[in-house]
Coordinates of C-alpha atoms in Angstrom, one line a residue:
M1 CA 81.4 148.2 160.0
A2 CA 79.5 151.2 161.2
S3 CA 82.4 153.6 161.2
P4 CA 82.5 154.8 157.6
F5 CA 78.7 155.0 157.4
A6 CA 78.6 156.9 160.8
Q7 CA 81.3 159.2 159.5
L8 CA 79.3 160.0 156.3
Q9 CA 76.2 160.5 158.4
K10 CA 77.8 163.3 160.4
I11 CA 79.2 165.0 157.2
L12 CA 75.7 164.9 155.6
K13 CA 74.2 166.5 158.7
H14 CA 76.7 169.4 158.5
E15 CA 76.1 169.7 154.8
A16 CA 72.3 170.1 155.5
Q17 CA 72.9 172.6 158.2
D18 CA 75.1 174.6 155.8
G19 CA 72.2 174.9 153.3
Y20 CA 73.4 172.2 150.8
R21 CA 76.1 174.4 149.4
N22 CA 78.7 171.7 148.9
R23 CA 81.3 173.5 151.1
V24 CA 81.6 171.2 154.1
V25 CA 84.4 169.1 152.6
I26 CA 87.4 170.3 150.7
G27 CA 87.0 169.8 146.9
G28 CA 83.2 169.1 147.3
M29 CA 81.2 165.9 147.7
G30 CA 82.4 164.5 144.4
R31 CA 86.0 164.4 145.5
F32 CA 85.2 163.2 149.0
A33 CA 83.1 160.4 147.6
D34 CA 86.1 158.6 146.1
H35 CA 88.0 158.7 149.5
W36 CA 84.9 157.6 151.4
Y37 CA 84.2 154.7 149.0
R38 CA 87.7 153.3 149.3
Q39 CA 87.5 153.5 153.1
A40 CA 84.0 151.9 153.3
R41 CA 84.8 149.2 150.7
A42 CA 87.9 148.2 152.7
S43 CA 85.8 147.7 155.8
L44 CA 83.4 145.2 154.2
K45 CA 83.8 141.6 155.1
E46 CA 83.3 138.6 152.8
G47 CA 79.7 137.4 152.6
E48 CA 78.1 140.8 152.7
P49 CA 76.8 141.3 149.1
D50 CA 73.8 143.3 150.3
L51 CA 76.0 145.8 152.0
L52 CA 78.2 146.1 149.0
L53 CA 75.2 146.9 146.8
L54 CA 74.1 149.7 149.3
L55 CA 77.6 151.1 149.3
E56 CA 77.6 151.3 145.5
E57 CA 74.2 153.1 145.5
I58 CA 75.4 155.6 148.2
Y59 CA 78.6 156.2 146.2
A60 CA 76.6 156.9 143.0
D61 CA 74.4 159.4 144.8
L62 CA 77.4 161.2 146.3
R63 CA 78.9 161.5 142.8
R64 CA 75.6 163.1 141.5
Y65 CA 75.5 165.6 144.4
E66 CA 77.9 168.2 142.9
A67 CA 76.0 168.8 139.7
A68 CA 72.5 168.8 141.4
D69 CA 70.6 172.0 142.4
E70 CA 69.6 172.7 146.0
G71 CA 66.3 170.8 145.9
E72 CA 67.9 167.7 144.3
R73 CA 70.7 167.8 146.8
R74 CA 68.2 167.7 149.6
R75 CA 66.5 164.7 148.1
L76 CA 69.9 163.0 147.5
I77 CA 71.0 163.4 151.1
E78 CA 67.6 162.1 152.4
R79 CA 68.0 159.1 150.2
I80 CA 71.6 158.5 151.2
E81 CA 70.7 158.8 154.9
A82 CA 68.0 156.2 154.5
R83 CA 70.5 153.8 152.8
I84 CA 73.0 154.5 155.6
Q85 CA 70.4 153.4 158.2
E86 CA 69.7 150.3 156.2
A87 CA 73.4 149.5 155.8
M88 CA 74.1 149.9 159.5
Q89 CA 71.2 147.7 160.4
R90 CA 72.2 145.0 158.0
G91 CA 75.7 145.2 159.3
Q92 CA 74.5 144.6 162.9
E93 CA 72.3 141.7 161.8
A94 CA 75.3 140.1 159.9
R95 CA 77.4 140.2 163.0
V96 CA 74.7 138.7 165.2
S97 CA 74.0 135.8 162.7
R98 CA 77.7 135.1 162.1
P99 CA 78.8 132.1 164.3
A100 CA 81.0 133.1 167.1
L101 CA 84.5 131.5 167.1
A102 CA 85.9 129.9 170.2
A103 CA 88.0 132.5 171.9
K104 CA 91.7 131.5 172.2
P105 CA 93.5 132.6 175.3
E106 CA 96.1 135.1 174.4
P107 CA 99.7 134.5 175.6
P108 CA 100.9 136.9 178.2
A109 CA 102.7 139.9 176.7
P110 CA 106.5 139.7 177.0
P111 CA 108.1 142.2 179.3
P112 CA 109.5 145.3 177.5
A113 CA 113.0 144.9 176.3
V114 CA 114.0 148.4 177.4
E115 CA 112.7 150.9 179.9
P116 CA 110.4 153.4 178.4
P117 CA 112.0 156.8 178.0
K118 CA 111.2 159.4 180.7
P119 CA 109.4 162.4 179.3
A120 CA 111.7 165.4 178.9
S121 CA 111.1 168.4 181.1
S122 CA 110.4 171.6 179.1
A123 CA 111.8 173.9 181.7
P124 CA 115.2 172.6 182.6
A125 CA 116.0 172.8 186.3
P126 CA 119.2 171.8 188.2
R127 CA 119.1 168.2 189.4
E128 CA 121.2 166.3 192.0
R129 CA 124.5 164.7 191.0
A130 CA 127.4 163.2 192.8
E131 CA 131.1 164.3 192.4
G132 CA 130.5 166.0 189.0
A133 CA 129.2 162.8 187.2
A134 CA 125.8 162.2 185.8
P135 CA 123.8 159.3 187.2
A136 CA 124.6 156.0 185.4
R137 CA 120.9 155.5 184.6
A138 CA 120.7 158.9 182.9
R139 CA 123.8 158.2 180.9
A140 CA 122.5 154.8 179.7
R141 CA 119.3 156.3 178.6
S142 CA 120.5 159.5 177.0
V143 CA 122.4 160.0 173.7
P144 CA 124.9 162.8 173.4
P145 CA 123.4 165.6 171.3
V146 CA 126.6 166.1 169.3
P147 CA 128.1 164.5 166.2
P148 CA 130.4 161.5 167.1
K149 CA 133.6 163.3 166.0
Q150 CA 133.0 166.1 168.4
A151 CA 131.7 164.0 171.4
A152 CA 135.1 163.8 173.1
Q153 CA 135.7 167.5 172.8
V154 CA 132.3 168.4 174.2
E155 CA 132.6 165.9 177.0
A156 CA 135.9 167.4 178.0
M157 CA 134.5 171.0 178.0
G158 CA 131.2 169.9 179.7
L159 CA 128.6 172.6 180.2
D160 CA 131.0 175.3 179.0
A161 CA 131.1 173.8 175.5
P162 CA 130.0 176.2 172.8
V163 CA 126.5 175.6 171.4
H164 CA 127.7 175.3 167.8
L165 CA 129.1 171.9 168.7
I166 CA 125.5 170.6 169.4
H167 CA 124.1 168.5 166.7
G168 CA 121.5 170.5 164.7
V169 CA 122.9 173.9 165.7
G170 CA 126.1 174.7 163.8
R171 CA 127.8 178.1 163.6
E172 CA 125.0 179.9 161.8
R173 CA 122.3 179.1 164.3
A174 CA 124.9 179.7 167.1
Q175 CA 125.2 183.3 165.9
R176 CA 121.5 183.7 166.2
L177 CA 121.4 182.1 169.6
A178 CA 124.1 184.6 170.7
R179 CA 121.6 187.4 170.2
L180 CA 119.6 185.7 173.0
G181 CA 122.7 185.6 175.2
V182 CA 123.2 181.9 174.6
R183 CA 126.8 180.9 173.8
T184 CA 127.4 177.7 175.8
I185 CA 125.4 174.6 176.7
R186 CA 124.9 176.0 180.2
D187 CA 123.4 179.2 178.7
L188 CA 121.0 177.0 176.7
L189 CA 119.9 175.0 179.7
Y190 CA 118.9 178.3 181.5
L191 CA 117.1 179.8 178.5
L192 CA 113.8 179.3 180.2
P193 CA 110.5 179.4 178.3
R194 CA 108.6 182.7 178.4
R195 CA 105.3 180.8 178.9
Y196 CA 103.6 177.5 178.3
V197 CA 100.6 176.4 176.3
D198 CA 98.6 173.5 177.6
F199 CA 97.7 171.2 174.7
R200 CA 96.9 168.2 176.9
A201 CA 93.2 168.6 176.4
L202 CA 92.3 165.9 173.8
K203 CA 88.8 166.2 172.5
P204 CA 86.7 164.8 169.7
I205 CA 86.0 167.1 166.8
N206 CA 82.2 167.2 167.4
R207 CA 82.8 168.7 170.9
L208 CA 85.2 171.5 169.9
R209 CA 84.4 175.1 171.1
I210 CA 85.5 178.3 169.5
G211 CA 88.5 179.9 171.3
E212 CA 89.7 176.9 173.3
E213 CA 93.2 175.4 172.9
V214 CA 92.9 171.7 172.3
T215 CA 94.4 168.6 170.7
V216 CA 92.8 166.5 168.1
I217 CA 94.0 163.1 166.7
G218 CA 92.5 162.1 163.3
E219 CA 93.0 160.8 159.8
V220 CA 93.8 163.2 156.9
M221 CA 90.9 162.8 154.5
D222 CA 92.3 165.3 151.9
I223 CA 95.0 167.9 151.5
G224 CA 95.7 170.5 148.8
S225 CA 97.1 173.9 148.2
K226 CA 96.1 177.1 146.4
Q227 CA 97.7 180.4 145.5
T228 CA 96.2 183.7 146.7
G229 CA 96.3 186.9 144.6
N230 CA 99.3 188.2 146.4
G231 CA 101.3 185.0 145.8
L232 CA 100.7 183.4 149.3
T233 CA 100.5 179.6 149.3
V234 CA 97.6 178.3 151.4
I235 CA 97.6 174.6 152.5
K236 CA 94.3 173.1 153.5
A237 CA 93.8 169.7 155.1
L238 CA 90.6 168.0 156.1
L239 CA 90.8 166.0 159.3
T240 CA 88.3 163.4 160.7
D241 CA 88.2 161.4 163.9
G242 CA 84.9 159.6 163.2
S243 CA 82.9 162.1 165.3
G244 CA 83.2 165.0 162.8
V245 CA 85.4 166.8 160.3
I246 CA 87.6 170.0 160.7
E247 CA 89.6 172.0 158.3
C248 CA 93.3 172.9 159.1
T249 CA 95.0 175.7 157.3
W250 CA 98.7 176.6 157.0
F251 CA 100.1 179.7 155.2
N252 CA 103.3 179.8 153.1
Q253 CA 104.4 176.2 154.0
P254 CA 104.2 174.4 150.7
Y255 CA 106.6 171.6 152.0
L256 CA 103.6 170.3 154.1
L257 CA 102.3 168.7 150.9
D258 CA 105.3 166.3 151.1
R259 CA 105.0 165.7 154.8
I260 CA 101.2 165.3 155.3
R261 CA 99.4 162.7 153.1
A262 CA 95.8 161.6 152.8
G263 CA 95.2 158.5 154.9
Q264 CA 97.9 159.6 157.5
F265 CA 97.0 159.9 161.2
I266 CA 98.3 163.1 162.7
V267 CA 98.0 165.0 166.0
V268 CA 96.9 168.6 165.7
S269 CA 97.1 171.2 168.6
G270 CA 96.0 174.8 168.5
R271 CA 93.3 177.4 169.1
V272 CA 89.9 176.6 167.6
D273 CA 88.9 179.5 165.2
E274 CA 85.7 180.0 163.3
F275 CA 85.0 180.3 159.6
L276 CA 81.5 180.5 158.1
G277 CA 80.1 179.3 161.4
R278 CA 82.3 176.2 161.5
P279 CA 85.3 175.4 163.8
V280 CA 88.7 175.4 162.0
F281 CA 92.4 175.4 162.9
R282 CA 94.6 178.1 161.5
S283 CA 98.4 177.3 161.5
P284 CA 98.1 174.7 164.2
E285 CA 101.1 172.7 165.5
W286 CA 101.0 169.1 164.1
E287 CA 103.0 165.9 164.3
P288 CA 102.6 162.3 163.0
A289 CA 100.6 160.2 165.5
D290 CA 103.2 157.4 165.4
R291 CA 106.2 159.2 167.0
E292 CA 107.1 160.8 170.4
L293 CA 105.1 164.0 170.6
L294 CA 107.1 167.2 171.2
H295 CA 105.0 170.0 169.8
T296 CA 101.4 168.7 170.5
A297 CA 99.3 166.9 173.2
R298 CA 101.4 168.1 176.1
I299 CA 102.4 171.3 177.9
V300 CA 104.4 173.0 175.2
P301 CA 107.1 175.6 176.1
I302 CA 107.2 178.9 174.2
Y303 CA 110.8 180.1 174.1
P304 CA 112.3 183.5 173.4
L305 CA 113.1 183.8 169.7
T306 CA 115.1 185.9 167.3
E307 CA 115.2 186.2 163.5
G308 CA 116.0 182.8 161.9
L309 CA 114.8 180.7 164.9
T310 CA 111.4 179.0 165.2
Q311 CA 109.6 177.4 168.2
R312 CA 109.8 174.0 166.6
M313 CA 113.5 174.4 166.1
M314 CA 114.1 175.6 169.7
R315 CA 112.0 172.8 171.2
S316 CA 113.9 170.1 169.2
I317 CA 117.3 171.5 170.3
L318 CA 116.3 172.0 173.9
K319 CA 114.9 168.5 174.3
R320 CA 118.2 166.9 173.2
V321 CA 120.2 169.1 175.4
V322 CA 117.9 168.7 178.5
D323 CA 117.8 164.9 178.1
Y324 CA 121.5 164.6 178.2
W325 CA 122.9 167.6 180.1
A326 CA 120.4 168.6 182.8
D327 CA 121.6 165.9 185.2
R328 CA 125.1 167.4 185.0
V329 CA 124.2 170.9 186.3
E330 CA 125.7 171.4 189.7
D331 CA 123.1 171.4 192.5
P332 CA 123.6 174.7 194.4
V333 CA 122.3 173.1 197.6
P334 CA 125.2 171.9 199.8
D335 CA 125.6 168.2 200.5
W336 CA 124.9 168.5 204.2
I337 CA 121.5 170.1 203.5
R338 CA 120.6 167.6 200.9
E339 CA 121.6 164.8 203.3

């Protein structure tokens, strides 16, 4: 129950520190009020009419904030904070007074149907194999990174198969990879990263420090776009994790409006910058929080690039290739030494 109110409490604190200028949230308090009201209303339980009344009063004051002058804004925030304290206290009392239900023992969780996938290595290295065949376990887990019609052809050619046969590459990208000296699957496996960025550090928003490279997981409160004078499209999203709010900015990527939605949980990784005294992310890596993470929250490889190739593209291609083909690279160490 406390979460929406605690979230609003932190935003109001930042707003007061910013001088009541209505700049802490994208679109202003009036626009944020609608999102917050829906979230807080959904968290209410039946039999809490007093809390609902307080919520309605807080929402009304948030809607008045935008049109108020500085002095009135200060008074509105003080009044909202007092109502938040009352709401949080009543919520605690309601939970204590509510009769506790007898706990039912939970059935043991069933064993997983399949073995969890092994994380892919970002820097492919030769692995041991016997008689030119990949281990059966690796074969069962991996999926050939080629279209079904070309699978037999690629299997026959092995590591010397041209890269244009790999799913997601094609002839156009293969020409670009050739500029990097990559023409076969073997060449691709040995296209080692130039460096790595460590995005494993996961921190709450209220503990971010300017200049550090971190990962944040949060809910998208709002997202919108605007055009600059020189025709550049700027996408701005507001992200919250309950501890605070941070703005994420991307340039000339209008398609993000279709991929990132308000209410969605995403993972963001990048260097923390500063804007008007507040921490922000500029052009961070991002991914939905409900899928296997490849570009965030891990040690991320930075590959050599050429025109027409991006880091996200290269990491996606390399992961598929490493998962399936790395076990097939001949081990240069002789058998008698390995034994």
